[in-house]
């Protein structure tokens, strides 16, 4: 009972600290629960959606072959001992025409409604339609990510490129495609009526419409008893059948999950780092609070010991005091995260294309909170070891002496800028009570610098991020549907800008040592700009690989590797390691000569879609040129500009910006709480000094200015440490997060703005909040303070 | 005719107390003269410290008026009041109350710097006084107080007597019109008490007005004018010639007799 009585009195007496810790833990809990819920549920929902839709282990989108060849491939696949069944569907591959020249990645698989059991979104875009109507003629269903990618609404027209002019379809509804429906994926599925699909297939097969290609989807299910991983399964299957060499798209469901959830993974990864940082800051604040409370409550603690409280009991009381605040905050955070999760889901669904359950994984969240509380319990107990030093006699006789010692950092008090010098002295004399504010500032500034640079690396519209998926640098990328206009178009470009560089580039899936990898091929391998080690694939027997491919396949520079396409095979030498995040970093590059050697050809086949790349003189308005070319040549040309090759780049950049904004908001709240706690202690400790200062002629305004200046100085010192950390660890942190999406190397320069802005925000917050909180100095009359002693 | 430096008219001070009012000062009207060493005495709880703080503007008043050199300052803004304190009033408290993180020298020079620039400072021709002059004066005061060797020490590193002498030096750095001392020897031993009283006497002999609150007859013997405060009212007054050390014992006897008459 005595424990409860003292505990209640302590909480009443230190309600400011109690509620501050509660709020800190509440913020940590809301963030953690939200991130865990979104992260766990997105993966769970993705797998459930894949299963519900009926996807197997591997989806192979094959180009239609001769009937015998096709049958042979399918039978070989079925015969593999690890394959349980193969479902076969006929489809058409094509391109969606965008009126906006900016979007170039618009490959689609046209399949009939009902091939997979996709869920249809209702009008709100967040729930499912229970009984969707069948598609009629000229109606299609598109993935919900089209709403963010192309700003489509129900009733809008989708134009599919065709030699017979554009084929226009009306969007009847949006559906959930858990395989490639995310805005971050380059190929999408469009559903249409079976009869219409059959017509398009016939046109494609008869060669009446070369814009469309007939194909077959093989939905391959791995035997449930098979113990092979996806990589082993696909590699062995491919070695036996060569099936992946005939695919337009070939991807396993595990890979699809990775691609689909890139955004949530980036989002969760960064936020989790931030939450760990917040937790660390909370512990630092708690540590400071315990130390200063013990110092200030020395006499009371001594009295409690004198009246019979053991050290153990006192420890229990204080532990419970801190744990209670933390636990209430942590538990309140769980229900409060529900609206946050719903908000994130509303933002995320149109981007990643699947509906994420808002149901909280309560067990996991509770376990996570419990672990955090256990850490706090341990930490508080360790901090309370100082209670041993409290002796009743000393406490009752004199209390803990607050003796100031000279500090080597002390500077003389000068007449000019008296308030500043006094503030500086107060700061150096105050010592450890400002250390906590300094550390918190350092950590927050460090994180904000990293986030600022991450945003800068991503680019305003994601162009920097998109560039990471590129292998060459160019300003314009043009597909000439009519080769005759190429020269005219180039003359047109040169009316506006000088063409400095010109090269051809195309990409396709090839097999690298039996693994299906995306390959970039150019006629000028010197254009591969991001070579990390070795040199470019200058000769026809050389290739470039990424660090991820090198790691996965155990390759290094100088190793020999087999590249194959259908029946064609050739050996190549790894000449260098390069960087490209395409296909999450699993890709490689060849020279055009190398490709021709592989295919045993003298020139490129006509059906290949080869882009002509142009590097223009700096400062030229590429957007205007692209617009002009599109207007001039219409369907004969397809122009895109740098940074538009990766459809999810803008969303990813927006996600990073959103996290940065959130980080600023949380950082400011943390600063407010830190200042509140530190100010309370400092104020209690320095009341007498304020009285003296007032007695000798200082005004409240001057004292408040000194008080706020102290915190400004602390924030500047903390910021300097944060800047050093930021400069040292910025690259490591950003590369670590980007490695999640296949980027192993980022070239960046820390911008001055990315340093100045967080430092300014921190310094301003510290100054402003301490100025506001020091208002109570105004109410203090010197006599009252002095009489207290 | 002697000049009045500090005065009050119908000065009242009340505190709220359990729903009622506790009248600590009850229509006090008094005058403190320039160059006098005035002592206010009274029983415990009579309101003498409150009177000192109200007269010095350190505490608000409930009603009435307070004047410094015939100028009412009870309506001054906080800024004006702070400037008045910095330039015209020098405080000495029972405890030395030095700022703990400033050295003795810094404790003395800071109010010296502070007093300049205000309207009160211009009256003294100190508006543009150089910081170097303040430092020189601080050094002279440290010498005078016999604590020059301890100038760079922190308050926690010197004795109580040394700290109190530094507090007196701080009180006079701005060359104030009056020193207000609240039981300045209350926390000191006999030797230090004597040193502090000698310093105050010396300053008074140098024409500086001193207003001291004390309940110590030995300290009160330094005064040339004594006021007795009883239940928030001035109920008695006694004047004496300027202090001479050889007359100390006689003065104490006289004060004792006067206090007995006041039913102390």
PDB file of N, CA, C and O in Angstrom, chain A residues 604-655:
ATOM      1  N   UNK A 604      20.315  -6.893 -86.842  1.00  0.00           N
ATOM      2  CA  UNK A 604      19.227  -7.075 -85.884  1.00  0.00           C
ATOM      3  C   UNK A 604      17.929  -7.436 -86.590  1.00  0.00           C
ATOM      4  O   UNK A 604      17.629  -6.872 -87.642  1.00  0.00           O
ATOM      5  N   UNK A 605      17.139  -8.375 -86.019  1.00  0.00           N
ATOM      6  CA  UNK A 605      15.857  -8.712 -86.643  1.00  0.00           C
ATOM      7  C   UNK A 605      14.931  -7.489 -86.634  1.00  0.00           C
ATOM      8  O   UNK A 605      14.969  -6.687 -85.706  1.00  0.00           O
ATOM      9  N   UNK A 606      14.122  -7.358 -87.646  1.00  0.00           N
ATOM     10  CA  UNK A 606      13.268  -6.172 -87.799  1.00  0.00           C
ATOM     11  C   UNK A 606      12.240  -6.026 -86.688  1.00  0.00           C
ATOM     12  O   UNK A 606      11.850  -4.933 -86.296  1.00  0.00           O
ATOM     13  N   UNK A 607      11.780  -7.191 -86.199  1.00  0.00           N
ATOM     14  CA  UNK A 607      10.694  -7.112 -85.201  1.00  0.00           C
ATOM     15  C   UNK A 607      11.163  -6.575 -83.843  1.00  0.00           C
ATOM     16  O   UNK A 607      10.348  -6.247 -82.973  1.00  0.00           O
ATOM     17  N   UNK A 608      12.457  -6.470 -83.656  1.00  0.00           N
ATOM     18  CA  UNK A 608      12.955  -5.949 -82.380  1.00  0.00           C
ATOM     19  C   UNK A 608      12.633  -4.469 -82.242  1.00  0.00           C
ATOM     20  O   UNK A 608      12.823  -3.704 -83.184  1.00  0.00           O
ATOM     21  N   UNK A 609      12.133  -4.103 -81.057  1.00  0.00           N
ATOM     22  CA  UNK A 609      11.856  -2.678 -80.806  1.00  0.00           C
ATOM     23  C   UNK A 609      13.131  -2.045 -80.258  1.00  0.00           C
ATOM     24  O   UNK A 609      13.464  -2.223 -79.090  1.00  0.00           O
ATOM     25  N   UNK A 610      13.847  -1.354 -81.149  1.00  0.00           N
ATOM     26  CA  UNK A 610      15.115  -0.743 -80.738  1.00  0.00           C
ATOM     27  C   UNK A 610      14.903   0.763 -80.586  1.00  0.00           C
ATOM     28  O   UNK A 610      14.377   1.423 -81.478  1.00  0.00           O
ATOM     29  N   UNK A 611      15.311   1.262 -79.431  1.00  0.00           N
ATOM     30  CA  UNK A 611      15.149   2.704 -79.196  1.00  0.00           C
ATOM     31  C   UNK A 611      16.384   3.435 -79.667  1.00  0.00           C
ATOM     32  O   UNK A 611      17.506   2.955 -79.504  1.00  0.00           O
ATOM     33  N   UNK A 612      16.139   4.618 -80.256  1.00  0.00           N
ATOM     34  CA  UNK A 612      17.265   5.474 -80.615  1.00  0.00           C
ATOM     35  C   UNK A 612      17.416   6.508 -79.507  1.00  0.00           C
ATOM     36  O   UNK A 612      16.477   7.217 -79.165  1.00  0.00           O
ATOM     37  N   UNK A 613      18.609   6.513 -78.906  1.00  0.00           N
ATOM     38  CA  UNK A 613      18.838   7.419 -77.778  1.00  0.00           C
ATOM     39  C   UNK A 613      19.606   8.650 -78.252  1.00  0.00           C
ATOM     40  O   UNK A 613      20.532   8.517 -79.065  1.00  0.00           O
ATOM     41  N   UNK A 614      19.251   9.795 -77.683  1.00  0.00           N
ATOM     42  CA  UNK A 614      19.929  11.034 -78.041  1.00  0.00           C
ATOM     43  C   UNK A 614      20.393  11.774 -76.787  1.00  0.00           C
ATOM     44  O   UNK A 614      19.620  11.940 -75.841  1.00  0.00           O
ATOM     45  N   UNK A 615      21.654  12.164 -76.824  1.00  0.00           N
ATOM     46  CA  UNK A 615      22.177  13.037 -75.778  1.00  0.00           C
ATOM     47  C   UNK A 615      22.279  14.442 -76.346  1.00  0.00           C
ATOM     48  O   UNK A 615      22.968  14.639 -77.340  1.00  0.00           O
ATOM     49  N   UNK A 616      21.550  15.379 -75.745  1.00  0.00           N
ATOM     50  CA  UNK A 616      21.518  16.746 -76.289  1.00  0.00           C
ATOM     51  C   UNK A 616      22.429  17.674 -75.492  1.00  0.00           C
ATOM     52  O   UNK A 616      22.800  17.369 -74.351  1.00  0.00           O
ATOM     53  N   UNK A 617      22.739  18.809 -76.099  1.00  0.00           N
ATOM     54  CA  UNK A 617      23.569  19.796 -75.393  1.00  0.00           C
ATOM     55  C   UNK A 617      22.835  20.232 -74.132  1.00  0.00           C
ATOM     56  O   UNK A 617      21.612  20.304 -74.118  1.00  0.00           O
ATOM     57  N   UNK A 618      23.589  20.486 -73.072  1.00  0.00           N
ATOM     58  CA  UNK A 618      22.983  20.793 -71.772  1.00  0.00           C
ATOM     59  C   UNK A 618      22.060  22.003 -71.838  1.00  0.00           C
ATOM     60  O   UNK A 618      22.286  22.942 -72.577  1.00  0.00           O
ATOM     61  N   UNK A 619      21.039  21.951 -71.009  1.00  0.00           N
ATOM     62  CA  UNK A 619      20.152  23.099 -70.873  1.00  0.00           C
ATOM     63  C   UNK A 619      19.046  23.146 -71.913  1.00  0.00           C
ATOM     64  O   UNK A 619      18.266  24.067 -71.959  1.00  0.00           O
ATOM     65  N   UNK A 620      19.006  22.143 -72.768  1.00  0.00           N
ATOM     66  CA  UNK A 620      17.957  22.173 -73.786  1.00  0.00           C
ATOM     67  C   UNK A 620      16.644  21.656 -73.222  1.00  0.00           C
ATOM     68  O   UNK A 620      16.622  20.824 -72.338  1.00  0.00           O
ATOM     69  N   UNK A 621      15.591  22.187 -73.748  1.00  0.00           N
ATOM     70  CA  UNK A 621      14.277  21.859 -73.225  1.00  0.00           C
ATOM     71  C   UNK A 621      13.757  20.578 -73.887  1.00  0.00           C
ATOM     72  O   UNK A 621      13.056  20.603 -74.897  1.00  0.00           O
ATOM     73  N   UNK A 622      14.129  19.448 -73.291  1.00  0.00           N
ATOM     74  CA  UNK A 622      13.768  18.160 -73.892  1.00  0.00           C
ATOM     75  C   UNK A 622      12.268  17.932 -73.886  1.00  0.00           C
ATOM     76  O   UNK A 622      11.716  17.320 -74.793  1.00  0.00           O
ATOM     77  N   UNK A 623      11.620  18.424 -72.827  1.00  0.00           N
ATOM     78  CA  UNK A 623      10.170  18.210 -72.734  1.00  0.00           C
ATOM     79  C   UNK A 623       9.456  18.865 -73.918  1.00  0.00           C
ATOM     80  O   UNK A 623       8.555  18.291 -74.520  1.00  0.00           O
ATOM     81  N   UNK A 624       9.924  20.049 -74.256  1.00  0.00           N
ATOM     82  CA  UNK A 624       9.307  20.788 -75.366  1.00  0.00           C
ATOM     83  C   UNK A 624       9.590  20.070 -76.690  1.00  0.00           C
ATOM     84  O   UNK A 624       8.716  19.954 -77.544  1.00  0.00           O
ATOM     85  N   UNK A 625      10.818  19.543 -76.804  1.00  0.00           N
ATOM     86  CA  UNK A 625      11.179  18.843 -78.046  1.00  0.00           C
ATOM     87  C   UNK A 625      10.319  17.584 -78.205  1.00  0.00           C
ATOM     88  O   UNK A 625       9.775  17.303 -79.284  1.00  0.00           O
ATOM     89  N   UNK A 626      10.145  16.854 -77.081  1.00  0.00           N
ATOM     90  CA  UNK A 626       9.341  15.622 -77.122  1.00  0.00           C
ATOM     91  C   UNK A 626       7.915  15.937 -77.537  1.00  0.00           C
ATOM     92  O   UNK A 626       7.318  15.256 -78.389  1.00  0.00           O
ATOM     93  N   UNK A 627       7.395  17.003 -76.995  1.00  0.00           N
ATOM     94  CA  UNK A 627       6.027  17.410 -77.304  1.00  0.00           C
ATOM     95  C   UNK A 627       5.902  17.769 -78.791  1.00  0.00           C
ATOM     96  O   UNK A 627       4.947  17.367 -79.465  1.00  0.00           O
ATOM     97  N   UNK A 628       6.918  18.495 -79.240  1.00  0.00           N
ATOM     98  CA  UNK A 628       6.901  18.930 -80.638  1.00  0.00           C
ATOM     99  C   UNK A 628       6.968  17.723 -81.583  1.00  0.00           C
ATOM    100  O   UNK A 628       6.214  17.640 -82.565  1.00  0.00           O
ATOM    101  N   UNK A 629       7.830  16.747 -81.254  1.00  0.00           N
ATOM    102  CA  UNK A 629       7.965  15.556 -82.109  1.00  0.00           C
ATOM    103  C   UNK A 629       6.664  14.764 -82.130  1.00  0.00           C
ATOM    104  O   UNK A 629       6.232  14.273 -83.183  1.00  0.00           O
ATOM    105  N   UNK A 630       6.041  14.645 -80.966  1.00  0.00           N
ATOM    106  CA  UNK A 630       4.778  13.904 -80.894  1.00  0.00           C
ATOM    107  C   UNK A 630       3.704  14.577 -81.731  1.00  0.00           C
ATOM    108  O   UNK A 630       2.910  13.917 -82.401  1.00  0.00           O
ATOM    109  N   UNK A 631       3.676  15.881 -81.664  1.00  0.00           N
ATOM    110  CA  UNK A 631       2.675  16.621 -82.436  1.00  0.00           C
ATOM    111  C   UNK A 631       2.936  16.478 -83.933  1.00  0.00           C
ATOM    112  O   UNK A 631       2.031  16.275 -84.728  1.00  0.00           O
ATOM    113  N   UNK A 632       4.211  16.515 -84.286  1.00  0.00           N
ATOM    114  CA  UNK A 632       4.601  16.494 -85.700  1.00  0.00           C
ATOM    115  C   UNK A 632       4.386  15.115 -86.334  1.00  0.00           C
ATOM    116  O   UNK A 632       3.865  15.001 -87.434  1.00  0.00           O
ATOM    117  N   UNK A 633       4.787  14.087 -85.595  1.00  0.00           N
ATOM    118  CA  UNK A 633       4.798  12.764 -86.232  1.00  0.00           C
ATOM    119  C   UNK A 633       3.750  11.783 -85.690  1.00  0.00           C
ATOM    120  O   UNK A 633       3.623  10.677 -86.203  1.00  0.00           O
ATOM    121  N   UNK A 634       3.051  12.186 -84.640  1.00  0.00           N
ATOM    122  CA  UNK A 634       1.935  11.370 -84.147  1.00  0.00           C
ATOM    123  C   UNK A 634       2.316   9.946 -83.874  1.00  0.00           C
ATOM    124  O   UNK A 634       3.254   9.665 -83.124  1.00  0.00           O
ATOM    125  N   UNK A 635       1.591   9.021 -84.517  1.00  0.00           N
ATOM    126  CA  UNK A 635       1.772   7.609 -84.211  1.00  0.00           C
ATOM    127  C   UNK A 635       3.031   7.010 -84.827  1.00  0.00           C
ATOM    128  O   UNK A 635       3.387   5.867 -84.552  1.00  0.00           O
ATOM    129  N   UNK A 636       3.690   7.771 -85.678  1.00  0.00           N
ATOM    130  CA  UNK A 636       4.883   7.228 -86.331  1.00  0.00           C
ATOM    131  C   UNK A 636       6.079   7.235 -85.391  1.00  0.00           C
ATOM    132  O   UNK A 636       7.151   6.728 -85.718  1.00  0.00           O
ATOM    133  N   UNK A 637       5.884   7.818 -84.244  1.00  0.00           N
ATOM    134  CA  UNK A 637       7.024   8.001 -83.345  1.00  0.00           C
ATOM    135  C   UNK A 637       6.558   7.850 -81.891  1.00  0.00           C
ATOM    136  O   UNK A 637       5.397   8.082 -81.578  1.00  0.00           O
ATOM    137  N   UNK A 638       7.457   7.400 -81.053  1.00  0.00           N
ATOM    138  CA  UNK A 638       7.123   7.301 -79.631  1.00  0.00           C
ATOM    139  C   UNK A 638       8.294   7.903 -78.863  1.00  0.00           C
ATOM    140  O   UNK A 638       9.397   7.356 -78.883  1.00  0.00           O
ATOM    141  N   UNK A 639       8.060   9.030 -78.249  1.00  0.00           N
ATOM    142  CA  UNK A 639       9.165   9.783 -77.616  1.00  0.00           C
ATOM    143  C   UNK A 639       9.000   9.782 -76.109  1.00  0.00           C
ATOM    144  O   UNK A 639       7.910   9.952 -75.587  1.00  0.00           O
ATOM    145  N   UNK A 640      10.093   9.578 -75.426  1.00  0.00           N
ATOM    146  CA  UNK A 640      10.054   9.794 -73.973  1.00  0.00           C
ATOM    147  C   UNK A 640      11.336  10.495 -73.563  1.00  0.00           C
ATOM    148  O   UNK A 640      12.330  10.477 -74.289  1.00  0.00           O
ATOM    149  N   UNK A 641      11.268  11.128 -72.401  1.00  0.00           N
ATOM    150  CA  UNK A 641      12.449  11.864 -71.945  1.00  0.00           C
ATOM    151  C   UNK A 641      13.031  11.200 -70.712  1.00  0.00           C
ATOM    152  O   UNK A 641      12.395  10.346 -70.090  1.00  0.00           O
ATOM    153  N   UNK A 642      14.227  11.587 -70.351  1.00  0.00           N
ATOM    154  CA  UNK A 642      14.939  10.955 -69.242  1.00  0.00           C
ATOM    155  C   UNK A 642      14.105  10.937 -67.987  1.00  0.00           C
ATOM    156  O   UNK A 642      13.412  11.883 -67.668  1.00  0.00           O
ATOM    157  N   UNK A 643      14.248   9.833 -67.262  1.00  0.00           N
ATOM    158  CA  UNK A 643      13.601   9.746 -65.961  1.00  0.00           C
ATOM    159  C   UNK A 643      12.174   9.285 -66.038  1.00  0.00           C
ATOM    160  O   UNK A 643      11.451   9.321 -65.062  1.00  0.00           O
ATOM    161  N   UNK A 644      11.743   8.835 -67.197  1.00  0.00           N
ATOM    162  CA  UNK A 644      10.365   8.375 -67.304  1.00  0.00           C
ATOM    163  C   UNK A 644      10.266   6.899 -67.577  1.00  0.00           C
ATOM    164  O   UNK A 644       9.210   6.367 -67.842  1.00  0.00           O
ATOM    165  N   UNK A 645      11.432   6.256 -67.490  1.00  0.00           N
ATOM    166  CA  UNK A 645      11.456   4.840 -67.830  1.00  0.00           C
ATOM    167  C   UNK A 645      10.914   3.945 -66.740  1.00  0.00           C
ATOM    168  O   UNK A 645      10.562   2.807 -66.991  1.00  0.00           O
ATOM    169  N   UNK A 646      10.845   4.469 -65.511  1.00  0.00           N
ATOM    170  CA  UNK A 646      10.398   3.623 -64.414  1.00  0.00           C
ATOM    171  C   UNK A 646       9.088   4.158 -63.853  1.00  0.00           C
ATOM    172  O   UNK A 646       9.030   5.253 -63.301  1.00  0.00           O
ATOM    173  N   UNK A 647       8.006   3.403 -64.046  1.00  0.00           N
ATOM    174  CA  UNK A 647       6.696   3.942 -63.721  1.00  0.00           C
ATOM    175  C   UNK A 647       6.486   4.266 -62.251  1.00  0.00           C
ATOM    176  O   UNK A 647       5.660   5.085 -61.914  1.00  0.00           O
ATOM    177  N   UNK A 648       7.198   3.601 -61.346  1.00  0.00           N
ATOM    178  CA  UNK A 648       6.949   3.838 -59.928  1.00  0.00           C
ATOM    179  C   UNK A 648       7.826   4.912 -59.337  1.00  0.00           C
ATOM    180  O   UNK A 648       7.755   5.185 -58.136  1.00  0.00           O
ATOM    181  N   UNK A 649       8.664   5.526 -60.180  1.00  0.00           N
ATOM    182  CA  UNK A 649       9.640   6.479 -59.648  1.00  0.00           C
ATOM    183  C   UNK A 649       8.976   7.658 -58.951  1.00  0.00           C
ATOM    184  O   UNK A 649       9.377   8.040 -57.846  1.00  0.00           O
ATOM    185  N   UNK A 650       7.949   8.196 -59.589  1.00  0.00           N
ATOM    186  CA  UNK A 650       7.288   9.367 -59.006  1.00  0.00           C
ATOM    187  C   UNK A 650       6.640   9.007 -57.686  1.00  0.00           C
ATOM    188  O   UNK A 650       6.738   9.748 -56.705  1.00  0.00           O
ATOM    189  N   UNK A 651       5.968   7.818 -57.644  1.00  0.00           N
ATOM    190  CA  UNK A 651       5.316   7.401 -56.395  1.00  0.00           C
ATOM    191  C   UNK A 651       6.354   7.163 -55.306  1.00  0.00           C
ATOM    192  O   UNK A 651       6.146   7.526 -54.148  1.00  0.00           O
ATOM    193  N   UNK A 652       7.497   6.539 -55.677  1.00  0.00           N
ATOM    194  CA  UNK A 652       8.537   6.271 -54.688  1.00  0.00           C
ATOM    195  C   UNK A 652       9.095   7.569 -54.143  1.00  0.00           C
ATOM    196  O   UNK A 652       9.296   7.715 -52.938  1.00  0.00           O
ATOM    197  N   UNK A 653       9.331   8.518 -55.045  1.00  0.00           N
ATOM    198  CA  UNK A 653       9.861   9.819 -54.605  1.00  0.00           C
ATOM    199  C   UNK A 653       8.845  10.504 -53.701  1.00  0.00           C
ATOM    200  O   UNK A 653       9.213  11.097 -52.681  1.00  0.00           O
ATOM    201  N   UNK A 654       7.562  10.385 -54.061  1.00  0.00           N
ATOM    202  CA  UNK A 654       6.515  11.001 -53.230  1.00  0.00           C
ATOM    203  C   UNK A 654       6.480  10.331 -51.862  1.00  0.00           C
ATOM    204  O   UNK A 654       6.283  11.003 -50.841  1.00  0.00           O
ATOM    205  N   UNK A 655       6.686   8.990 -51.838  1.00  0.00           N
ATOM    206  CA  UNK A 655       6.682   8.268 -50.558  1.00  0.00           C
ATOM    207  C   UNK A 655       7.824   8.754 -49.672  1.00  0.00           C
ATOM    208  O   UNK A 655       7.638   8.998 -48.476  1.00  0.00           O
TER     209      UNK A 655
END
